[in-house]
Coordinates of N, CA and C in Angstrom, one line a residue:
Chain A
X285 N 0.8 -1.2 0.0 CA 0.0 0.0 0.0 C 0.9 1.2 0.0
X286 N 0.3 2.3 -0.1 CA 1.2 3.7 -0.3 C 1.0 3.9 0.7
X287 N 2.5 5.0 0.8 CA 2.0 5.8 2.2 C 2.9 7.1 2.1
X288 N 2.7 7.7 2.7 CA 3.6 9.4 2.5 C 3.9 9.5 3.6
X289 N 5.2 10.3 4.1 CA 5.6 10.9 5.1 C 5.7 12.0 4.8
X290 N 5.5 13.1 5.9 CA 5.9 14.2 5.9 C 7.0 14.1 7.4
X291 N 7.9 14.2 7.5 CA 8.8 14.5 8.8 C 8.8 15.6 9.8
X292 N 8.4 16.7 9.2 CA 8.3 18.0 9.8 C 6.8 18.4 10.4
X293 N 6.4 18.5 11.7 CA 5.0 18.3 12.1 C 4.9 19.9 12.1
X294 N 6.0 20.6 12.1 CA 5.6 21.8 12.3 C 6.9 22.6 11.9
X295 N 7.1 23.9 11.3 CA 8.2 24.3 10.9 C 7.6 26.2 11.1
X296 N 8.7 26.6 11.3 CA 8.5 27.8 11.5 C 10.1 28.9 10.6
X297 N 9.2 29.8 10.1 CA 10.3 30.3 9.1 C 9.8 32.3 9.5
X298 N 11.4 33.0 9.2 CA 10.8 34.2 9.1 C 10.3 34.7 7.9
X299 N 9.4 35.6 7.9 CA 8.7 36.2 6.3 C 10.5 36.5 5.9
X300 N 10.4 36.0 4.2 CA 11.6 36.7 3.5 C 12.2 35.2 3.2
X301 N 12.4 34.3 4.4 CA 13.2 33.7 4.4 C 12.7 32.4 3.4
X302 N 13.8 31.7 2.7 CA 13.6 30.6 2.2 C 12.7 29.5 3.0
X303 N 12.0 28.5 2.0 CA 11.4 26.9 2.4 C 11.6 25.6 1.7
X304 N 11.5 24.9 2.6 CA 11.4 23.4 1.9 C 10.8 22.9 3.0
X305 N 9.5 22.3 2.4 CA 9.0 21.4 3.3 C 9.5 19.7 2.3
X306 N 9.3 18.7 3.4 CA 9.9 17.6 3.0 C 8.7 16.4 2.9
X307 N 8.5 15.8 1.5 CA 8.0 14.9 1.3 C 8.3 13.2 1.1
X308 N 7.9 12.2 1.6 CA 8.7 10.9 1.4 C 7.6 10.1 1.0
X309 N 7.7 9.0 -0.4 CA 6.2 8.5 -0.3 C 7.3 6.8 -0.7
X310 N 5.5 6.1 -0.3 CA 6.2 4.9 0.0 C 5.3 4.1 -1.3
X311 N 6.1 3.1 -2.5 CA 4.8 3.1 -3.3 C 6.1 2.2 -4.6
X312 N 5.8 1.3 -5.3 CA 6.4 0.8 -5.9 C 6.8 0.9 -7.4
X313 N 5.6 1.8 -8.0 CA 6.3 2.4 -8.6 C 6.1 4.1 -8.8
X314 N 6.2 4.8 -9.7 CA 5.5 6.1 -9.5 C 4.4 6.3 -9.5
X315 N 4.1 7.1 -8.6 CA 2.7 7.4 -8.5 C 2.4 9.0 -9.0
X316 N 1.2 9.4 -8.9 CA 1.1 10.6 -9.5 C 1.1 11.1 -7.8
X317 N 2.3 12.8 -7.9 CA 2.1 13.6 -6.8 C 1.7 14.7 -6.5
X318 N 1.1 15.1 -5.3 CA 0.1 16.5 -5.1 C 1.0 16.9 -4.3
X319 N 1.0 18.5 -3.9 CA 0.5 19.2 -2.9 C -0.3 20.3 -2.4
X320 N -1.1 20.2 -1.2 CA -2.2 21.0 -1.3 C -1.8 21.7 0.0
X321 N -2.5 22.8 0.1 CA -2.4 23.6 1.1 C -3.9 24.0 1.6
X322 N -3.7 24.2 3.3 CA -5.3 24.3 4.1 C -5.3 25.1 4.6
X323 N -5.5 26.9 4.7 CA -5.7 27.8 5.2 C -6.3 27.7 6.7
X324 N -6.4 28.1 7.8 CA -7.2 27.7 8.9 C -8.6 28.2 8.6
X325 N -9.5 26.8 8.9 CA -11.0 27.1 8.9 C -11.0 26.9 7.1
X326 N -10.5 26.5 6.0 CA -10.1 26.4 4.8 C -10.3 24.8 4.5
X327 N -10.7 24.8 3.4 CA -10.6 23.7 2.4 C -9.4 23.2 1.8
X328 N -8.9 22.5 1.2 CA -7.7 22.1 0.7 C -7.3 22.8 -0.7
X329 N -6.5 23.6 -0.7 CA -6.5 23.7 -2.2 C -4.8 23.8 -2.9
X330 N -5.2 23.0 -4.1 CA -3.9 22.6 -5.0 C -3.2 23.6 -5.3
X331 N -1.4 22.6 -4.9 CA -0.6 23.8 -5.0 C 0.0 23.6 -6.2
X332 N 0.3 22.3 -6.6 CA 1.1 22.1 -8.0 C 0.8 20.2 -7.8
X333 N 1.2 19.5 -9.4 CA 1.1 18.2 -9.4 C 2.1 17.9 -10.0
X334 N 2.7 16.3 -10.4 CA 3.5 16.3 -10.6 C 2.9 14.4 -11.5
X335 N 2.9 14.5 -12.9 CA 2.8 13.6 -13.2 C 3.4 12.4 -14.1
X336 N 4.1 13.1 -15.1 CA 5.1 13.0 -15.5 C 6.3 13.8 -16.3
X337 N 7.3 13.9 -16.7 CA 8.1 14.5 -17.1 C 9.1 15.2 -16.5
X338 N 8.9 16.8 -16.6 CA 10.1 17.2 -16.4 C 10.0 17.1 -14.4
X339 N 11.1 16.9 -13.6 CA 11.0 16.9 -12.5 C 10.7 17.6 -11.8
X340 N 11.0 18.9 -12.1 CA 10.6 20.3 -11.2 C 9.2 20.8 -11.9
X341 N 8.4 21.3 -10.9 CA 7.1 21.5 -11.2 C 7.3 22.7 -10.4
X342 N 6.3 23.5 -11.5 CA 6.0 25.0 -10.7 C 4.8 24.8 -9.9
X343 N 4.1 25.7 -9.3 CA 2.9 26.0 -9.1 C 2.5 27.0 -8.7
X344 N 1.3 27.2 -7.5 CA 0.9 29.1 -8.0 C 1.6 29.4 -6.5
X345 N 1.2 30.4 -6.0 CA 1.9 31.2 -5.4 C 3.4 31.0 -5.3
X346 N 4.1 30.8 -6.1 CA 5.5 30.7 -6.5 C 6.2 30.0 -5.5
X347 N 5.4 28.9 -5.8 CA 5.4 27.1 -5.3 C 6.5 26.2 -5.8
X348 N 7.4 25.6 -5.7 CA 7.7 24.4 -6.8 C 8.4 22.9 -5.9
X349 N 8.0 22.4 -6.7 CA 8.9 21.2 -6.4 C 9.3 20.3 -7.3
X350 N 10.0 19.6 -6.4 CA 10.9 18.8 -7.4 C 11.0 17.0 -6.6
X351 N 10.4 16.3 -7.9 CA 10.4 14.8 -7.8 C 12.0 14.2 -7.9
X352 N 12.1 13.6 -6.9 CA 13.6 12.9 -7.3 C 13.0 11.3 -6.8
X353 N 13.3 10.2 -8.0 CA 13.0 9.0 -7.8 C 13.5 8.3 -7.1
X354 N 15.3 8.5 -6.9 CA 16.2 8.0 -6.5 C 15.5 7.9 -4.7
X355 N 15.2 9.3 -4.3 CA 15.4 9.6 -3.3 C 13.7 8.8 -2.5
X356 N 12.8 8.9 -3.8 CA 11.4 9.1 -3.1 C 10.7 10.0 -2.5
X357 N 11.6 11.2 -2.9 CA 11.2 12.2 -2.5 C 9.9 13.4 -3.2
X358 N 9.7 13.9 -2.9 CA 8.9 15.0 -3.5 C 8.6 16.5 -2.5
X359 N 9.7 16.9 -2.6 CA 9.6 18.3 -1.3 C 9.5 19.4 -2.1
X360 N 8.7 19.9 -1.2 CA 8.3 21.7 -1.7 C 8.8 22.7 -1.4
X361 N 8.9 23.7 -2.2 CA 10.0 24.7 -2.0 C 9.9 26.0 -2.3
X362 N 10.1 27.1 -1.5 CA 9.4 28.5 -1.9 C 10.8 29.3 -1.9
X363 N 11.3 30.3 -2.6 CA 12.7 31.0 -2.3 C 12.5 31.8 -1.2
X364 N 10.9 33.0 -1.2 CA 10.9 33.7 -0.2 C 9.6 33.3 0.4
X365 N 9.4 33.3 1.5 CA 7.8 32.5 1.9 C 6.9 34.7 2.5
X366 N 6.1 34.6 1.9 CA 5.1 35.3 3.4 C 4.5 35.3 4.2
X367 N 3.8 36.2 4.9 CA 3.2 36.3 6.1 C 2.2 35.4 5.7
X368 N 1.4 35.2 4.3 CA 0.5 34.6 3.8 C -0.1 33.2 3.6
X369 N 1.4 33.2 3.9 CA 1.8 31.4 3.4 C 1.7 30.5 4.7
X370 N 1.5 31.5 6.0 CA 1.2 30.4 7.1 C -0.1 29.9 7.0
X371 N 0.1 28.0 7.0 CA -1.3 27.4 7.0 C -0.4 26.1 7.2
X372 N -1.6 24.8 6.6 CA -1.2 23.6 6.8 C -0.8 22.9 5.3
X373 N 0.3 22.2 5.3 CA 0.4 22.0 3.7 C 0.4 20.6 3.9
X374 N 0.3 19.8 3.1 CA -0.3 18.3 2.8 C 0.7 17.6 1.4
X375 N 1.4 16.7 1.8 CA 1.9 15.9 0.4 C 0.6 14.7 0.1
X376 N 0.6 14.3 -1.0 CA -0.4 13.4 -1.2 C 0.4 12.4 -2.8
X377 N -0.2 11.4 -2.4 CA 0.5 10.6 -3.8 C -1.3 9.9 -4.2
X378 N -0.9 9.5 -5.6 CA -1.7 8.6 -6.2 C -1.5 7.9 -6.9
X379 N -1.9 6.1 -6.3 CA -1.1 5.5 -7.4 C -2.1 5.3 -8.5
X380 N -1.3 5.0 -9.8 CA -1.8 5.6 -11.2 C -3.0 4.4 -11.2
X381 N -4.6 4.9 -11.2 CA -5.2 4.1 -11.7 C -5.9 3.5 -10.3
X382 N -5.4 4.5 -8.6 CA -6.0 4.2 -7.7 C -7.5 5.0 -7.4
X383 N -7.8 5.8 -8.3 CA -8.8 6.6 -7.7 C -8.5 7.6 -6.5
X384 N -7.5 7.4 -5.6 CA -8.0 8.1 -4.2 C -6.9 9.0 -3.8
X385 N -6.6 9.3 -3.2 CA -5.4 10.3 -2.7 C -4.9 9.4 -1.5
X386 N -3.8 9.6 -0.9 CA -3.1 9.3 0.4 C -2.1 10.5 1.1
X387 N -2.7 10.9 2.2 CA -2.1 12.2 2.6 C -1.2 11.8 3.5
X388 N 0.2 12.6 3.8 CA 0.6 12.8 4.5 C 0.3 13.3 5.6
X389 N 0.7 13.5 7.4 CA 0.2 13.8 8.6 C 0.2 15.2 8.5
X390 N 0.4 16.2 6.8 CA 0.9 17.3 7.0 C 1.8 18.4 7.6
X391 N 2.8 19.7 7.2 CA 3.2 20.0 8.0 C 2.5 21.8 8.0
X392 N 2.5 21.6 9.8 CA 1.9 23.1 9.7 C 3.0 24.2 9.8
X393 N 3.1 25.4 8.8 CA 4.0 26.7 8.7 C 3.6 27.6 9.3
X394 N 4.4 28.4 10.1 CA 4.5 29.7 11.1 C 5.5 30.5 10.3
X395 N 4.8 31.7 10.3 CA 5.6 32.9 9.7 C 5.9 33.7 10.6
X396 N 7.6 33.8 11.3 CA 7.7 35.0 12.0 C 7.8 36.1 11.0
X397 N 7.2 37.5 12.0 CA 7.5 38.6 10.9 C 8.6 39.2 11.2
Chain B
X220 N -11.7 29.7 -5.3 CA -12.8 28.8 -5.4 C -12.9 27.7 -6.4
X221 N -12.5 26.4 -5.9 CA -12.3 25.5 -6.9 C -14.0 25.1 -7.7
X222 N -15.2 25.3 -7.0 CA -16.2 25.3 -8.1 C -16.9 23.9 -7.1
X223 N -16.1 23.5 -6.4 CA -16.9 22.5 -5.2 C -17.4 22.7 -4.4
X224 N -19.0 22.9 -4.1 CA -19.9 23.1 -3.0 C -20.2 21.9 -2.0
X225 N -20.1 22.5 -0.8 CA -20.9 21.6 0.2 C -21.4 22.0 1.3
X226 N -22.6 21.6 1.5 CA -23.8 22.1 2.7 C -24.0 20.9 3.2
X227 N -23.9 21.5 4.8 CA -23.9 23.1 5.3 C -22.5 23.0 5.8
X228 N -21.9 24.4 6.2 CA -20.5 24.3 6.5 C -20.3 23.6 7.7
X229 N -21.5 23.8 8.7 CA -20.9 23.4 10.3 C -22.7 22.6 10.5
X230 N -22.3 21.7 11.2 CA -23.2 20.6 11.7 C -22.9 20.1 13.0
X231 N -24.0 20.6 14.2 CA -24.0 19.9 15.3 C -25.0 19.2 15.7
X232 N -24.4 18.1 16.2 CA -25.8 16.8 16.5 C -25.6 16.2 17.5
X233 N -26.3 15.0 18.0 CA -26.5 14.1 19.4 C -25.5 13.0 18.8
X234 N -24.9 12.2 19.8 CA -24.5 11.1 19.7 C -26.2 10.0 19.4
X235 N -25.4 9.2 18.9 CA -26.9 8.7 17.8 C -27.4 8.8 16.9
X236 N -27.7 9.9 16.4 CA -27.9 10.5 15.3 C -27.7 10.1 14.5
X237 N -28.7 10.9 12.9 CA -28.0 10.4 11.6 C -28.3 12.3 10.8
X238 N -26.9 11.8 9.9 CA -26.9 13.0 9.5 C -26.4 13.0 7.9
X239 N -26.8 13.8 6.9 CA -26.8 13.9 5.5 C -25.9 15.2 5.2
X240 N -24.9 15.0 4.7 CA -24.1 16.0 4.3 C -24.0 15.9 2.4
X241 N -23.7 16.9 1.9 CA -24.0 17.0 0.0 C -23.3 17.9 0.0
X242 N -22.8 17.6 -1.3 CA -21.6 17.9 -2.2 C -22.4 17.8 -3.8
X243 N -22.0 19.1 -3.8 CA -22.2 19.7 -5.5 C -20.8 19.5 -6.4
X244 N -20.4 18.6 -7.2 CA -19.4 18.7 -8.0 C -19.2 19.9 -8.8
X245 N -17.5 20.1 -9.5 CA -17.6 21.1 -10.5 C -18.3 20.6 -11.7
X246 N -18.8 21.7 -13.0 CA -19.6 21.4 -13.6 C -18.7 20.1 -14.5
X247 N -19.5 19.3 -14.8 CA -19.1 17.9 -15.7 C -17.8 17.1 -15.4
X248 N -17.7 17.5 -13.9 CA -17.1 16.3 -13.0 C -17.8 14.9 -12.6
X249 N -17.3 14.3 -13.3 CA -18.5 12.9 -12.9 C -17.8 11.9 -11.6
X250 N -16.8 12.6 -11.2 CA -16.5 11.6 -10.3 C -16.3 12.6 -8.9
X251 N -16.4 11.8 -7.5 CA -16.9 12.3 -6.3 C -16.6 11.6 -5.5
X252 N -15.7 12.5 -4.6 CA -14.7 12.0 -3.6 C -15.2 12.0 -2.6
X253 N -15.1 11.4 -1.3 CA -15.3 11.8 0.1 C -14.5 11.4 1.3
X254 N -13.7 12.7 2.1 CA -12.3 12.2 2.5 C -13.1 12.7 3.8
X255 N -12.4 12.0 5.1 CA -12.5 12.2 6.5 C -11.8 13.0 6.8
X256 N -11.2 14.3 7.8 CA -10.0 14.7 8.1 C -10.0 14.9 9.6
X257 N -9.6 14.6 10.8 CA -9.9 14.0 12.3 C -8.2 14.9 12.7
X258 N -8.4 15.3 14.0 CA -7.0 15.1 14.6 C -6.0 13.9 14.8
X259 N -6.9 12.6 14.7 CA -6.0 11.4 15.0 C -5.4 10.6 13.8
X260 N -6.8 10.7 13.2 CA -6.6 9.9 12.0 C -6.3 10.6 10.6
X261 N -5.8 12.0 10.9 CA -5.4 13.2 9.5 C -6.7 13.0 8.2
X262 N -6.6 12.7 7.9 CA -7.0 13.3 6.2 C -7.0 11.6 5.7
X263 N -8.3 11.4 5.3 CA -8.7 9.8 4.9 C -9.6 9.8 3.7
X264 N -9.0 9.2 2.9 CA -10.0 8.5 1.6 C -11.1 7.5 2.3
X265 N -12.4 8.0 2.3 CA -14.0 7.3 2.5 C -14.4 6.4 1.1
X266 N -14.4 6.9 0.2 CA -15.4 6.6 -1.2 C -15.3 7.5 -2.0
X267 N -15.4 7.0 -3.1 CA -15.8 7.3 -4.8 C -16.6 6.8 -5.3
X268 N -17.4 7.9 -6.2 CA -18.1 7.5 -6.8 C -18.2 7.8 -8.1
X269 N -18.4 7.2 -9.4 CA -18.4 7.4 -10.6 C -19.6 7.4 -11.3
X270 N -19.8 8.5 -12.0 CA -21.3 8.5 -12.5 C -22.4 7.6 -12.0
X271 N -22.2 7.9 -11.0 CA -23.8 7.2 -10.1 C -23.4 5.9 -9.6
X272 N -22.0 5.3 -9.9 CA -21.7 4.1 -9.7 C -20.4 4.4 -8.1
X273 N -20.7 3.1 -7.6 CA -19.1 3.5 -6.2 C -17.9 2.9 -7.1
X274 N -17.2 3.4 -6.9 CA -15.4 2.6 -7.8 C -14.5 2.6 -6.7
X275 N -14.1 3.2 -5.4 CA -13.6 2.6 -4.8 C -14.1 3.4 -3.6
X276 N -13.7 2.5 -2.8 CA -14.0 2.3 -1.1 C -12.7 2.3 -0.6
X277 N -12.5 3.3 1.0 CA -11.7 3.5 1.9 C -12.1 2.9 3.1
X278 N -11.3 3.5 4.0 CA -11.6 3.1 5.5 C -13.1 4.1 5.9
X279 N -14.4 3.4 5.3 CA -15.6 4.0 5.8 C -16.8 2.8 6.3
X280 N -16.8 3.1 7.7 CA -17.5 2.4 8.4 C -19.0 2.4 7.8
X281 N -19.5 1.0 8.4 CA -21.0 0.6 7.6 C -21.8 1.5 8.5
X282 N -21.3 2.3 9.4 CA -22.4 3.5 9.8 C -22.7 4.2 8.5
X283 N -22.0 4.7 7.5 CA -21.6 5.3 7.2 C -21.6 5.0 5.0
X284 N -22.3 6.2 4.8 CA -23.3 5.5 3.4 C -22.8 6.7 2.5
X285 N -22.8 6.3 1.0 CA -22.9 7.4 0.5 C -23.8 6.6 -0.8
X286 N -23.9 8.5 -1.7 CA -24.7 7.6 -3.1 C -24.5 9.2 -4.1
X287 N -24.5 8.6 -4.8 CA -24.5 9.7 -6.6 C -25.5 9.3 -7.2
X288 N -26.4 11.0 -7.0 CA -27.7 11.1 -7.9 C -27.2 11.3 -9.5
X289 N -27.9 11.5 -10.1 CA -28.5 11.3 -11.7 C -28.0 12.7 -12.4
X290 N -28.2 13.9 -11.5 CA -27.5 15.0 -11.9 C -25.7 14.8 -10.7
X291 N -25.7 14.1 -10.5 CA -24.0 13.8 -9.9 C -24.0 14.6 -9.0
X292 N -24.4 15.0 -8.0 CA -24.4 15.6 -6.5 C -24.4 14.5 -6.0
X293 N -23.8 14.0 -4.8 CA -23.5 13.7 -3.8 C -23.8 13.6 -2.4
X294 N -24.3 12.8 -1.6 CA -24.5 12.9 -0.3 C -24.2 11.5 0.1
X295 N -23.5 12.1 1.8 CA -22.7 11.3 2.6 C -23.6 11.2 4.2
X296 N -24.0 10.4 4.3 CA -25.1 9.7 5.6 C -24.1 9.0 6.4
X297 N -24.4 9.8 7.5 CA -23.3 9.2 8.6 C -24.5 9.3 9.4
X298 N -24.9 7.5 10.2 CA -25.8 7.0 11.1 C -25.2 6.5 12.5
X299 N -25.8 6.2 13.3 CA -25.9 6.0 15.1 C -24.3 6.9 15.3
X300 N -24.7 8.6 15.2 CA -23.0 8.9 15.5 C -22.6 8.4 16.7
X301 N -20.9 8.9 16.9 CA -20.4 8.5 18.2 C -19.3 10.2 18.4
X302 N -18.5 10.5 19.2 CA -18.3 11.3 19.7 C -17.0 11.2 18.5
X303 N -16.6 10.4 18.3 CA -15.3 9.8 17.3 C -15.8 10.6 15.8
X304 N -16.7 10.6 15.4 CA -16.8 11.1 14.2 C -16.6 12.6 14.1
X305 N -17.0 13.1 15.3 CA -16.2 15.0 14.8 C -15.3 14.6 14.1
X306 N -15.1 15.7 13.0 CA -14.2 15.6 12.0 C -14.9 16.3 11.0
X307 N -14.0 17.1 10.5 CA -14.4 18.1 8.9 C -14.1 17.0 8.0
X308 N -15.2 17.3 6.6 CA -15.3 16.3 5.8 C -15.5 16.7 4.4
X309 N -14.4 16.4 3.6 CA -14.6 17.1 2.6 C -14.9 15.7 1.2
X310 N -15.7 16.8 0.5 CA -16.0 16.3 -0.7 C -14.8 16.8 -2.2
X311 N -14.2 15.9 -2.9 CA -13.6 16.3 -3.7 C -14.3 15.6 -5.2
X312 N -14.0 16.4 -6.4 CA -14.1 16.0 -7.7 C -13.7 16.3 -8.6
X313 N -13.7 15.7 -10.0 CA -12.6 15.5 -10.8 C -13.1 14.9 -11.9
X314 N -12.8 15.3 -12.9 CA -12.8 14.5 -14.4 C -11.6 12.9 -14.3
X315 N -12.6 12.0 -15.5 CA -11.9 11.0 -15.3 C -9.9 11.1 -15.3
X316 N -9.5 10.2 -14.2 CA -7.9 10.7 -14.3 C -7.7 11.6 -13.8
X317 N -8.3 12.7 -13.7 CA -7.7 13.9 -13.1 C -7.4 14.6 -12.3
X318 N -6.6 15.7 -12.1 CA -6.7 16.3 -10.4 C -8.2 16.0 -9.4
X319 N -8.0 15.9 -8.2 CA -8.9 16.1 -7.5 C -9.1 17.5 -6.9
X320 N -10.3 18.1 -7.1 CA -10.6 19.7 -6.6 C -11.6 19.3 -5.9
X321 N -11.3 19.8 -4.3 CA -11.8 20.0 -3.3 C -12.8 21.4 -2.4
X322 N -13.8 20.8 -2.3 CA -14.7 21.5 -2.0 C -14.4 22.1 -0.4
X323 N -14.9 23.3 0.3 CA -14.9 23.7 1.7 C -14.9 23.0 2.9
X324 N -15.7 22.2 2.6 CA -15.7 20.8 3.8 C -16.9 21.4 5.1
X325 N -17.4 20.4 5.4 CA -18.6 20.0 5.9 C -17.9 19.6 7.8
X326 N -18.0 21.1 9.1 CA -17.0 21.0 10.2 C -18.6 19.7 10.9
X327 N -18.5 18.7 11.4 CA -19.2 18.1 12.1 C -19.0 17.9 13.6
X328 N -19.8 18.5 14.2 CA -19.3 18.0 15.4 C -20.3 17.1 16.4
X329 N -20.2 16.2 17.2 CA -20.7 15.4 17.6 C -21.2 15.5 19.3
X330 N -22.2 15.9 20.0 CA -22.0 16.2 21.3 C -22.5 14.8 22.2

């Protein structure tokens, strides 16, 4: 069965400063990858996907990440984060042809100012 | 606003109870998600449903029902609650293959 880790249950960055949140999925071969982000009191909404090709994926609020197979990784990465960006972020995999998503425990982001 | 509706936002009820939560898909989404999200047990795949038909099943207790009408809205019947079922509950949908877009989510709380 799949499964995602996220390692970081909580991370805290200053506005300005760089991110990487860290994703690990467990799954035999490639699966298709998400991540979504949960505002407080918010719905989940898509940050970028990753299904095949090139490895690094953009997405919107100047989002990206990057699939490495080797690693099993799929971590997300912002150069400068904002005050904006504090919320709960979510890695999720799907394996090709499962129908469902499988989330990670999420990690929640604190923006000092 | 990904175009996924669900009523009503917040639901409070008795232990015992039964309760009907719906989900409006985006337009000519024929498929329809329904995930649990709990402090213990995070964010859970329940059921899918495909044009009126189920296609796959998660960890969703036989309390616990769903079904796809004919115009593809959705509703999720959660019966004899327990204190355990608090949990926000969201509905997601998606063209065949495709991203899942998630709707606001349905906060339930159980007293």
């Amino acid at each position: 069965a799949q499964s995602v880790t996220q390692p970081d249950i909580h991370i805290t960055v200053s506005e300005g400063a760089s991110l990487e949140l860290r994703c690990n999925y467990s799954y035999g071969a490639t699966p298709y990858l998400f991540w979504y982000v949960q505002s407080p009191g918010q719905g989940l909404q898509l940050l970028l996907k990753y299904f095949s090709g090139d490895t690094l994926v953009q997405g919107i609020k100047g989002f990206e990440a990057e699939f490495k197979r080797s690693q099993s990784s799929f971590n997300l990465r912002k150069p400068s984060v904002h005050w904006s960006d504090a919320a709960e972020y979510f890695c999720a995999v799907e394996a090709q042809g499962a129908q469902k998503l499988v989330f990670g425990q999420g990690t929640r982001l604190t923006i000092n100012p | 606003d990904s175009g996924v509706t669900q009523t009503p936002k917040h639901l409070i009820t008795a232990t015992g109870q039964r309760v009907t939560l719906r989900c409006s898909p985006r337009s000519g989404d024929l498929s329809v998600y329904w995930y649990q999200q709990s402090l213990d047990q995070g964010l859970q795949f329940l059921i899918q449903y495909y044009n009126g038909e189920e296609r796959a099943k998660g960890n969703i207790l036989e309390r616990f029902s769903a079904q796809q009408f004919p115009d593809l809205h959705s509703e999720l019947n959660l019966s004899s609650l327990e204190l355990g079922d608090s949990a926000l509950y969201f509905c997601a949908s998606s063209p065949p293959g495709q991203t899942q877009y998630f709707g606001p989510g349905t906060r339930l709380t159980v007293l």
